[in-house]
mmCIF file of N, CA and C in Angstrom:
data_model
loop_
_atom_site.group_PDB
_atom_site.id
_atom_site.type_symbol
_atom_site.label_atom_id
_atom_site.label_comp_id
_atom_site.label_asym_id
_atom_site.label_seq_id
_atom_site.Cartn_x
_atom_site.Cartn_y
_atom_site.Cartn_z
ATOM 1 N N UNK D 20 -93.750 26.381 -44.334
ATOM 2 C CA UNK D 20 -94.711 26.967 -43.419
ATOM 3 C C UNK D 20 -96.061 27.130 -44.132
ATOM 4 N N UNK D 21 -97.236 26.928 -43.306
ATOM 5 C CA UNK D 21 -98.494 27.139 -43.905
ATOM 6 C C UNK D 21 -98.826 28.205 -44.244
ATOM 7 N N UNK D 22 -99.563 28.645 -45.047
ATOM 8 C CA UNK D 22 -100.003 30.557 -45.233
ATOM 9 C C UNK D 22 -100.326 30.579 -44.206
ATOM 10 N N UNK D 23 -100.926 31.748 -44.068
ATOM 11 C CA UNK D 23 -101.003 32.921 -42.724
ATOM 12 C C UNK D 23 -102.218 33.458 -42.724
ATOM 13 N N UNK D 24 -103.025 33.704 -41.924
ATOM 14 C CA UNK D 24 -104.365 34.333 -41.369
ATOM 15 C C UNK D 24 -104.116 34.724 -40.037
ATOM 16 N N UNK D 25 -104.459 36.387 -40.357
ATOM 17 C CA UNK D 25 -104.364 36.893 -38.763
ATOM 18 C C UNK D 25 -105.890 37.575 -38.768
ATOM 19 N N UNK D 26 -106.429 37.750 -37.918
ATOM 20 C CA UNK D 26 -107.991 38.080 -37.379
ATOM 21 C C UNK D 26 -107.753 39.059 -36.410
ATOM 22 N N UNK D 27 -108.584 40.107 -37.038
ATOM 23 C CA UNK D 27 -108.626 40.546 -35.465
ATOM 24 C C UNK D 27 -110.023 40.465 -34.349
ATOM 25 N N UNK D 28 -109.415 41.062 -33.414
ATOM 26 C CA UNK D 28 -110.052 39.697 -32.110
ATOM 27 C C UNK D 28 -111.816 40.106 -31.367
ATOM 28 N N UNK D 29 -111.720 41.752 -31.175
ATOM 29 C CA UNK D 29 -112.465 42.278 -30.953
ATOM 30 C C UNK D 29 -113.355 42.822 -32.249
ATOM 31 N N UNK D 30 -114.802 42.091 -32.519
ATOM 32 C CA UNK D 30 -116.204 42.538 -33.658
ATOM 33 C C UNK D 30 -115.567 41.142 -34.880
ATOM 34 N N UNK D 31 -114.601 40.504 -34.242
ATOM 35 C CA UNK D 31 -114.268 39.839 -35.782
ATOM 36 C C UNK D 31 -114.127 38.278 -35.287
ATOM 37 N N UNK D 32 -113.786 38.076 -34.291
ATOM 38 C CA UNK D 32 -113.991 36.912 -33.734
ATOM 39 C C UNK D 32 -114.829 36.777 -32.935
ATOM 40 N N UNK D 33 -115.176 37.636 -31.343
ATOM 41 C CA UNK D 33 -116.302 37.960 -30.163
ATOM 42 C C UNK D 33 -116.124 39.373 -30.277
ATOM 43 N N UNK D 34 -117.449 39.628 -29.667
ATOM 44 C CA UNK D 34 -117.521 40.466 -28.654
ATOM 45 C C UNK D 34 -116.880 40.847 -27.584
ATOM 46 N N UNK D 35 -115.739 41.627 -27.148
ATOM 47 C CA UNK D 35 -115.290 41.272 -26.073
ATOM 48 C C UNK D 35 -115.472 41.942 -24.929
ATOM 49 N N UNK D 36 -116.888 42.658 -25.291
ATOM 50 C CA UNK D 36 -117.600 43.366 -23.932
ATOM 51 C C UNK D 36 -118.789 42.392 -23.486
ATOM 52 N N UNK D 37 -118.968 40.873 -24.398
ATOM 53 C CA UNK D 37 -119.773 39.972 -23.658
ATOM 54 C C UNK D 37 -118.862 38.691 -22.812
ATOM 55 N N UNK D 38 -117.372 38.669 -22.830
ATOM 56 C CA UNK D 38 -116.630 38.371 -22.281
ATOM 57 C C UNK D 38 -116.953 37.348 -20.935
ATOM 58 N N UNK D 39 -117.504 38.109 -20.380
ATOM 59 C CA UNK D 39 -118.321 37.914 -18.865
ATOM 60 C C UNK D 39 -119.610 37.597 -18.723
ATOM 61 N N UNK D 40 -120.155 37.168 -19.915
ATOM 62 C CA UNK D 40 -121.409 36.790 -19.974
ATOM 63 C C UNK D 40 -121.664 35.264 -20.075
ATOM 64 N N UNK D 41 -122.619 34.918 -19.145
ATOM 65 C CA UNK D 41 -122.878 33.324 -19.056
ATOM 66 C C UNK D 41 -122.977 32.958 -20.647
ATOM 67 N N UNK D 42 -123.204 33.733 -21.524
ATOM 68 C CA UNK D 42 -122.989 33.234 -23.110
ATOM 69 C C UNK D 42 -122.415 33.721 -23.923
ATOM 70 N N UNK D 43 -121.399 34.213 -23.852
ATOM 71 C CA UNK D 43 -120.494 35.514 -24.766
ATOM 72 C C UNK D 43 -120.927 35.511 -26.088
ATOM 73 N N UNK D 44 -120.598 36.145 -27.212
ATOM 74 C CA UNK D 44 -120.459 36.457 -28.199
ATOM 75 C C UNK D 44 -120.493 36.371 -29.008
ATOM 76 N N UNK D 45 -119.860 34.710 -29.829
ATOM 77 C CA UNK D 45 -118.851 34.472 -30.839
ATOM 78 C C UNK D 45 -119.196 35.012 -32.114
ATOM 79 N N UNK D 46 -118.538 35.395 -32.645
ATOM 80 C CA UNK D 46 -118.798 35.734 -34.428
ATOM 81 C C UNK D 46 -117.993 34.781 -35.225
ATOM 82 N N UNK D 47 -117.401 33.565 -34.484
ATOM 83 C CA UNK D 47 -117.041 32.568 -35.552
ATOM 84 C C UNK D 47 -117.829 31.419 -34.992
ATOM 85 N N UNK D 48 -117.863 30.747 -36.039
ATOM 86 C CA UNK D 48 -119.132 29.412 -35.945
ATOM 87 C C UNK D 48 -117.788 28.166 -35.371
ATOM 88 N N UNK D 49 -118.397 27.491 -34.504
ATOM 89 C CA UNK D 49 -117.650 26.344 -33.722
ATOM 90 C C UNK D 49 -117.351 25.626 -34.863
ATOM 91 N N UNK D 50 -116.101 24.750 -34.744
ATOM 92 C CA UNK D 50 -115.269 24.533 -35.768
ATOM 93 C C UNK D 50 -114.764 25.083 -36.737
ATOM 94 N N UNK D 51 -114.921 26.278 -37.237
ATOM 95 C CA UNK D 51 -114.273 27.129 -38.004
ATOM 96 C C UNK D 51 -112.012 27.534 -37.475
ATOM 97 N N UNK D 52 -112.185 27.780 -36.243
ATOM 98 C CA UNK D 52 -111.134 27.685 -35.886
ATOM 99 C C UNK D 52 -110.020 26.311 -36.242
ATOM 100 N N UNK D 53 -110.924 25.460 -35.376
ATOM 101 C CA UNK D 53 -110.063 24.322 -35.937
ATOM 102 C C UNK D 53 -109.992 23.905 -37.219
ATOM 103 N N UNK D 54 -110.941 23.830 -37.949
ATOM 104 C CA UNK D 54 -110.812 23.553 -39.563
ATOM 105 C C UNK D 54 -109.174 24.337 -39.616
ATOM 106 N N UNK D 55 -110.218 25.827 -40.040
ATOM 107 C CA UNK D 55 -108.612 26.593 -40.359
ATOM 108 C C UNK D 55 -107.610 26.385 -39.897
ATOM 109 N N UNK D 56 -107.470 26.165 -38.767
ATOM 110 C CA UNK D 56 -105.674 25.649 -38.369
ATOM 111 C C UNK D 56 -104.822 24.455 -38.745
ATOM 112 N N UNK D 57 -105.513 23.842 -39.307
ATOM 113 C CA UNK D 57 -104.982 22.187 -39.971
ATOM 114 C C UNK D 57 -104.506 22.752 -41.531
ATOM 115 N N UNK D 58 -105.330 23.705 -42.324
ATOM 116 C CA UNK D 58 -104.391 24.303 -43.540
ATOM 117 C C UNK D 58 -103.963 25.669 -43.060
ATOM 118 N N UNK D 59 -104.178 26.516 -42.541
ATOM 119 C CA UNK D 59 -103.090 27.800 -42.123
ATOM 120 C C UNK D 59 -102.314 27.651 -40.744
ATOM 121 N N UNK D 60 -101.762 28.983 -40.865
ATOM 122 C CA UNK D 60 -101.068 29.684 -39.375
ATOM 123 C C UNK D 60 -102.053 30.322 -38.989
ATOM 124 N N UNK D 61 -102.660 30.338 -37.816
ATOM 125 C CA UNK D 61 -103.795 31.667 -37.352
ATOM 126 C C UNK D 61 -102.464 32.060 -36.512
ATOM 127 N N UNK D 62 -103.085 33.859 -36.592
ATOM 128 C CA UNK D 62 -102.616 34.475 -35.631
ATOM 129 C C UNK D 62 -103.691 36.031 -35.142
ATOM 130 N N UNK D 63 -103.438 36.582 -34.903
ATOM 131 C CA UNK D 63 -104.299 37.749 -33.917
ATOM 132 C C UNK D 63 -103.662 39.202 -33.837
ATOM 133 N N UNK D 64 -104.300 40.024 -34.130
ATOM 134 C CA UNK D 64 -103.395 41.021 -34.741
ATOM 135 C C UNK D 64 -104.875 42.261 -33.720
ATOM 136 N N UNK D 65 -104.877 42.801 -32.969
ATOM 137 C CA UNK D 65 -106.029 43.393 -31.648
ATOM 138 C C UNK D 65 -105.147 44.107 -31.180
ATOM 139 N N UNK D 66 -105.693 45.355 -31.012
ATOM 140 C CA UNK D 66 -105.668 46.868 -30.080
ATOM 141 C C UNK D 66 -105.698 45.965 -28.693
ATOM 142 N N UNK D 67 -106.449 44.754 -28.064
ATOM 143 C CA UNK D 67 -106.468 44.590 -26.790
ATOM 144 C C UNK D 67 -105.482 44.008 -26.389
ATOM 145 N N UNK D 68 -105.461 44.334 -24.930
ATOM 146 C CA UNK D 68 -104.271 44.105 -24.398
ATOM 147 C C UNK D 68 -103.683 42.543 -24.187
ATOM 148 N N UNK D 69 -102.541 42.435 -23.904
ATOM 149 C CA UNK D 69 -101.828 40.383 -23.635
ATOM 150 C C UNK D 69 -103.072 40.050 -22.920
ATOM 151 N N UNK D 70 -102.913 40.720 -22.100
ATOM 152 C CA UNK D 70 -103.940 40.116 -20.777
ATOM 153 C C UNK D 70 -105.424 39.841 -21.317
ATOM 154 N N UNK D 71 -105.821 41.060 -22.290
ATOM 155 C CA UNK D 71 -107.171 40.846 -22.445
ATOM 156 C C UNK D 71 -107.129 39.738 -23.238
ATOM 157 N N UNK D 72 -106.137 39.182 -24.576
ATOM 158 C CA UNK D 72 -106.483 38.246 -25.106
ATOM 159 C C UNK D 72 -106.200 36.665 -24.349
ATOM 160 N N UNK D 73 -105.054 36.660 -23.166
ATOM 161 C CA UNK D 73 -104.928 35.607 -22.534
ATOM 162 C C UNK D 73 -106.315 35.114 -22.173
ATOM 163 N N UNK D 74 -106.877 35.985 -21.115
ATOM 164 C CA UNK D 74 -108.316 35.934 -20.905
ATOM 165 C C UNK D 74 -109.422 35.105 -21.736
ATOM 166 N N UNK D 75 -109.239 35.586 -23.129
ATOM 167 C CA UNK D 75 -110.119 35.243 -24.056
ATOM 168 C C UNK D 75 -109.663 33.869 -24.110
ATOM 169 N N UNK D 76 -108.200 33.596 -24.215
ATOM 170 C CA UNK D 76 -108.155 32.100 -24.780
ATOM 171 C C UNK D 76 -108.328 30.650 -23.814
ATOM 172 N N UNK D 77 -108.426 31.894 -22.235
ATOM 173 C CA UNK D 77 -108.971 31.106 -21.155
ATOM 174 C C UNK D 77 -110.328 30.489 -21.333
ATOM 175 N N UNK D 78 -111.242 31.496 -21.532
ATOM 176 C CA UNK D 78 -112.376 31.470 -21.498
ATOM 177 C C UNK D 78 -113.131 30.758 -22.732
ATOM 178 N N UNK D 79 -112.523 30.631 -23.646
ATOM 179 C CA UNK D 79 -112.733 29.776 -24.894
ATOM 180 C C UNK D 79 -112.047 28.571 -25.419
ATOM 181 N N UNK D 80 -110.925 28.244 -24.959
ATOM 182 C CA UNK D 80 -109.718 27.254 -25.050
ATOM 183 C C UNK D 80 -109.603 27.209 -26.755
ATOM 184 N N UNK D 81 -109.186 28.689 -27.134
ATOM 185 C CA UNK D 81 -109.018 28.748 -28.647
ATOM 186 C C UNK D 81 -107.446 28.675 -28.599
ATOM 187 N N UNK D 82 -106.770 29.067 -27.616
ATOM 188 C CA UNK D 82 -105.264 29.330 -27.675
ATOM 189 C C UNK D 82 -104.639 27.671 -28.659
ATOM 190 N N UNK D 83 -104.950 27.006 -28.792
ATOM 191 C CA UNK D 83 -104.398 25.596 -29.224
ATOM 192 C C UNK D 83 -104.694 25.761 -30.835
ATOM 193 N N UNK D 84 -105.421 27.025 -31.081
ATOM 194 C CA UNK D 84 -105.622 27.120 -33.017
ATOM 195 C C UNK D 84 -104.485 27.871 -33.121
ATOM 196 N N UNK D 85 -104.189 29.069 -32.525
ATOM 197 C CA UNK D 85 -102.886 30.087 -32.643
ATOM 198 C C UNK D 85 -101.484 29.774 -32.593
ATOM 199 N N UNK D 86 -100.676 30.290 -33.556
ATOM 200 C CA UNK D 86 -99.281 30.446 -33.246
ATOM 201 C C UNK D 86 -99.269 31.680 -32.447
ATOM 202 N N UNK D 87 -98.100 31.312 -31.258
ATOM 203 C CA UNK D 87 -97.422 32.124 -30.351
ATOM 204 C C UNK D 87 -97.357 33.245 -30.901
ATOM 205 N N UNK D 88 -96.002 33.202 -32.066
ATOM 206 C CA UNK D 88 -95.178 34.034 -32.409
ATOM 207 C C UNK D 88 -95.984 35.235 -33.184
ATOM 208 N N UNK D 89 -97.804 34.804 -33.424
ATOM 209 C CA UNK D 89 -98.238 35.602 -34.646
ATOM 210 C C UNK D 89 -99.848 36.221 -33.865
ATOM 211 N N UNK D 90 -99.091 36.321 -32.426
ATOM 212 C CA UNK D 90 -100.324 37.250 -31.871
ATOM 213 C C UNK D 90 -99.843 38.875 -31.225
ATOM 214 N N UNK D 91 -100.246 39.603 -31.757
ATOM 215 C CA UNK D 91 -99.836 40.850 -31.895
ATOM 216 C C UNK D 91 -100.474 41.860 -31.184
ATOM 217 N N UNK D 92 -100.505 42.024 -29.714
ATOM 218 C CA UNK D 92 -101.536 42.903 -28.938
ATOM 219 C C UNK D 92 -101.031 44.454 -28.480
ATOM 220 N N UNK D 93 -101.956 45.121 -28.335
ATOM 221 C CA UNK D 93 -101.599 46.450 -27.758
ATOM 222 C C UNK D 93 -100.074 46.429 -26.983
ATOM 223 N N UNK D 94 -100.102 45.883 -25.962
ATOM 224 C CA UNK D 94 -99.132 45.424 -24.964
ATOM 225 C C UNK D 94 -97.612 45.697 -25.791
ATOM 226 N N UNK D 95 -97.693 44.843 -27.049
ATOM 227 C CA UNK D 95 -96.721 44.717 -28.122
ATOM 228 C C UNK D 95 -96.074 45.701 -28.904
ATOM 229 N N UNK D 96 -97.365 46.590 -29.441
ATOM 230 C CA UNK D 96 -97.341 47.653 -30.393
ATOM 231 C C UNK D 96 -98.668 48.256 -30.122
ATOM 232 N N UNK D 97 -98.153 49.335 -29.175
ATOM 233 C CA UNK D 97 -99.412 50.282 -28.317
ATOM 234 C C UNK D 97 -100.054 51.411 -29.648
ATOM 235 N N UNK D 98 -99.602 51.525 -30.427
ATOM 236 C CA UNK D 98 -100.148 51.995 -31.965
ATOM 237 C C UNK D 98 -101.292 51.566 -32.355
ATOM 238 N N UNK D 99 -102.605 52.321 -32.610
ATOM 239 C CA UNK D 99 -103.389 51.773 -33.279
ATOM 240 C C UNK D 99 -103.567 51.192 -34.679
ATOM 241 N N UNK D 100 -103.971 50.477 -35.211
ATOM 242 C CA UNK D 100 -103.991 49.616 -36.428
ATOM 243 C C UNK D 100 -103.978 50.704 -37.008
ATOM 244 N N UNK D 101 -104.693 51.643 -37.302
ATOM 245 C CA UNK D 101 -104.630 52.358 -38.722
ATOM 246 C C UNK D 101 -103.515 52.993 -38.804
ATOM 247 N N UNK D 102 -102.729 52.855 -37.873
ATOM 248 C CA UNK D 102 -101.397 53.774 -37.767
ATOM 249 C C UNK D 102 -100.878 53.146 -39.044
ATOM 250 N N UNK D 103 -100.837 51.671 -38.852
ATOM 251 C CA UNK D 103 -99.987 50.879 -39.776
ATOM 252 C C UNK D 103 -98.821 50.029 -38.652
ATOM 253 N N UNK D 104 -98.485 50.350 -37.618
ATOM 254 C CA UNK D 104 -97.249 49.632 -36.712
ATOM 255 C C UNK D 104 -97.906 48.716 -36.208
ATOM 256 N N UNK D 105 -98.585 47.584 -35.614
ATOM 257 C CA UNK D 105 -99.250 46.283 -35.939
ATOM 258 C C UNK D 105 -98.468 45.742 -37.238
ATOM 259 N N UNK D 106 -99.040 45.966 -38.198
ATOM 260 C CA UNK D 106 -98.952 45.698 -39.546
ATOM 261 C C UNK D 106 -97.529 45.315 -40.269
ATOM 262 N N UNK D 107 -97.020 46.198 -39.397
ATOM 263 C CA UNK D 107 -95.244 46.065 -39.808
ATOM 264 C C UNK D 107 -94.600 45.406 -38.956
ATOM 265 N N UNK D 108 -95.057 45.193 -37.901
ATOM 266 C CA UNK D 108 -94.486 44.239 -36.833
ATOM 267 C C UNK D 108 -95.267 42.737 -37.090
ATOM 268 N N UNK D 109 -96.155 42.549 -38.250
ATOM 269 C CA UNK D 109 -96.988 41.392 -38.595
ATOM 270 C C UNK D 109 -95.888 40.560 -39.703
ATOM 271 N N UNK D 110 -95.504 41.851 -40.569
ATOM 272 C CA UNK D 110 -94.588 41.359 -41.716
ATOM 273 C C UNK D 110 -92.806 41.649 -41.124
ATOM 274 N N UNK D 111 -92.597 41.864 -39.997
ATOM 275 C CA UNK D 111 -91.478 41.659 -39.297
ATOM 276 C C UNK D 111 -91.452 40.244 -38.560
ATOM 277 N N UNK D 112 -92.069 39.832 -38.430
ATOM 278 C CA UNK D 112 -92.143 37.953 -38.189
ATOM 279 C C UNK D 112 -91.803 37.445 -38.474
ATOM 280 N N UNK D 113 -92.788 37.672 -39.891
ATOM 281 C CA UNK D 113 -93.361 36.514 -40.612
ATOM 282 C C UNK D 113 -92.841 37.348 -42.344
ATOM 283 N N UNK D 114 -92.369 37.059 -43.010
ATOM 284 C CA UNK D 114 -91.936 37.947 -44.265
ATOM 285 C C UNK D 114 -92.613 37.396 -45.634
ATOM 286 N N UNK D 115 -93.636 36.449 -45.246
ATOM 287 C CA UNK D 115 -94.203 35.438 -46.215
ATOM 288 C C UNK D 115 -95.698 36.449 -46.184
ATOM 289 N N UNK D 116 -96.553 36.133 -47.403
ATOM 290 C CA UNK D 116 -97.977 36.963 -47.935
ATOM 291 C C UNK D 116 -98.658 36.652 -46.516
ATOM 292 N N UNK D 117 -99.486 37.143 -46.195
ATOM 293 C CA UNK D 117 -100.743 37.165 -44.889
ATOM 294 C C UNK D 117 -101.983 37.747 -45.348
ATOM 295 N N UNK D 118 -103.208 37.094 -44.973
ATOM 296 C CA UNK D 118 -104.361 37.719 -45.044
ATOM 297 C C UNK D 118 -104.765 38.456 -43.338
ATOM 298 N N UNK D 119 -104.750 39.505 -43.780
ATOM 299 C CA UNK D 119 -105.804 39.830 -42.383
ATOM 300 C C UNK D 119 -107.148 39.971 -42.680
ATOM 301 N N UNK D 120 -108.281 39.284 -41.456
ATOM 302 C CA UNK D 120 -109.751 39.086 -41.258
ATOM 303 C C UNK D 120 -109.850 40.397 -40.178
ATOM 304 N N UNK D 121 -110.501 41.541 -40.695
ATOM 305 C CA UNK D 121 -111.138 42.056 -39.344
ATOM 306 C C UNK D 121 -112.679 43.106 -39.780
ATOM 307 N N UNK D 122 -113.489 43.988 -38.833
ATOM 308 C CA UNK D 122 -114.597 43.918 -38.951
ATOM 309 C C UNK D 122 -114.900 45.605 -39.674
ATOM 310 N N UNK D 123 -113.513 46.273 -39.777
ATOM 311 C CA UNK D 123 -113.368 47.545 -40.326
ATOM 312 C C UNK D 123 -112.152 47.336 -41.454
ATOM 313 N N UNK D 124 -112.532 48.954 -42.211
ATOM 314 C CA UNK D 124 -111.379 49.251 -42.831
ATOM 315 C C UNK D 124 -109.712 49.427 -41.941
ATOM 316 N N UNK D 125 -109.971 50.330 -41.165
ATOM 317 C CA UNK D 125 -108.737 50.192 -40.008
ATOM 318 C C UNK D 125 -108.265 48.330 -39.717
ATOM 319 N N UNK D 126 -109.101 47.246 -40.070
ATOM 320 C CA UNK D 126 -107.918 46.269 -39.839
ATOM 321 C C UNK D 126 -107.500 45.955 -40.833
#
């Protein structure tokens, strides 16, 4: 299996209060996704909800960089990140090293 990168989704990838905007957000530069997915696993590790990230991968057609198994939303584990339960349900997966990318200390 490839190493592991999980991001989180909201200040670290978009904005996701520009969502709905004729130009949303992004805080990752086009092709960055795909690069990274040809040497890692991406996955998504966000307080927002299934729905809110389905949404996102509508609206961006990023869902094709992600593994399924390594997106981790509220919906999942209604705990906030700093709790730490995200985190343990990240290394309940997946039992191999992971980097997480996000835009605070809490990710």
């Amino acid at each position: 299996m490839k190493p592991i990168i999980f991001f989180d989704l909201d200040g670290t990838l978009m904005d996701l209060n520009s969502i709905d905007d004729i130009e949303p957000v992004y805080f990752v530069a086009p092709g960055t996704l795909s690069s990274l997915s040809d040497q890692y696993s991406l996955g998504i590790i966000t307080g927002a909800s299934r729905a809110e990230l389905k949404m996102v991968f509508e609206r961006t057609g990023w869902r094709r960089f992600f593994v399924k198994s390594l997106l981790i939303t509220a919906t999942e584990v209604p705990a906030a990140k700093i709790t730490g339960e995200p985190f343990l349900r990240a290394k309940a997966i997946t039992p191999q090293k992971a980097v997480m990318i996000g835009d605070s200390f809490k990710d």
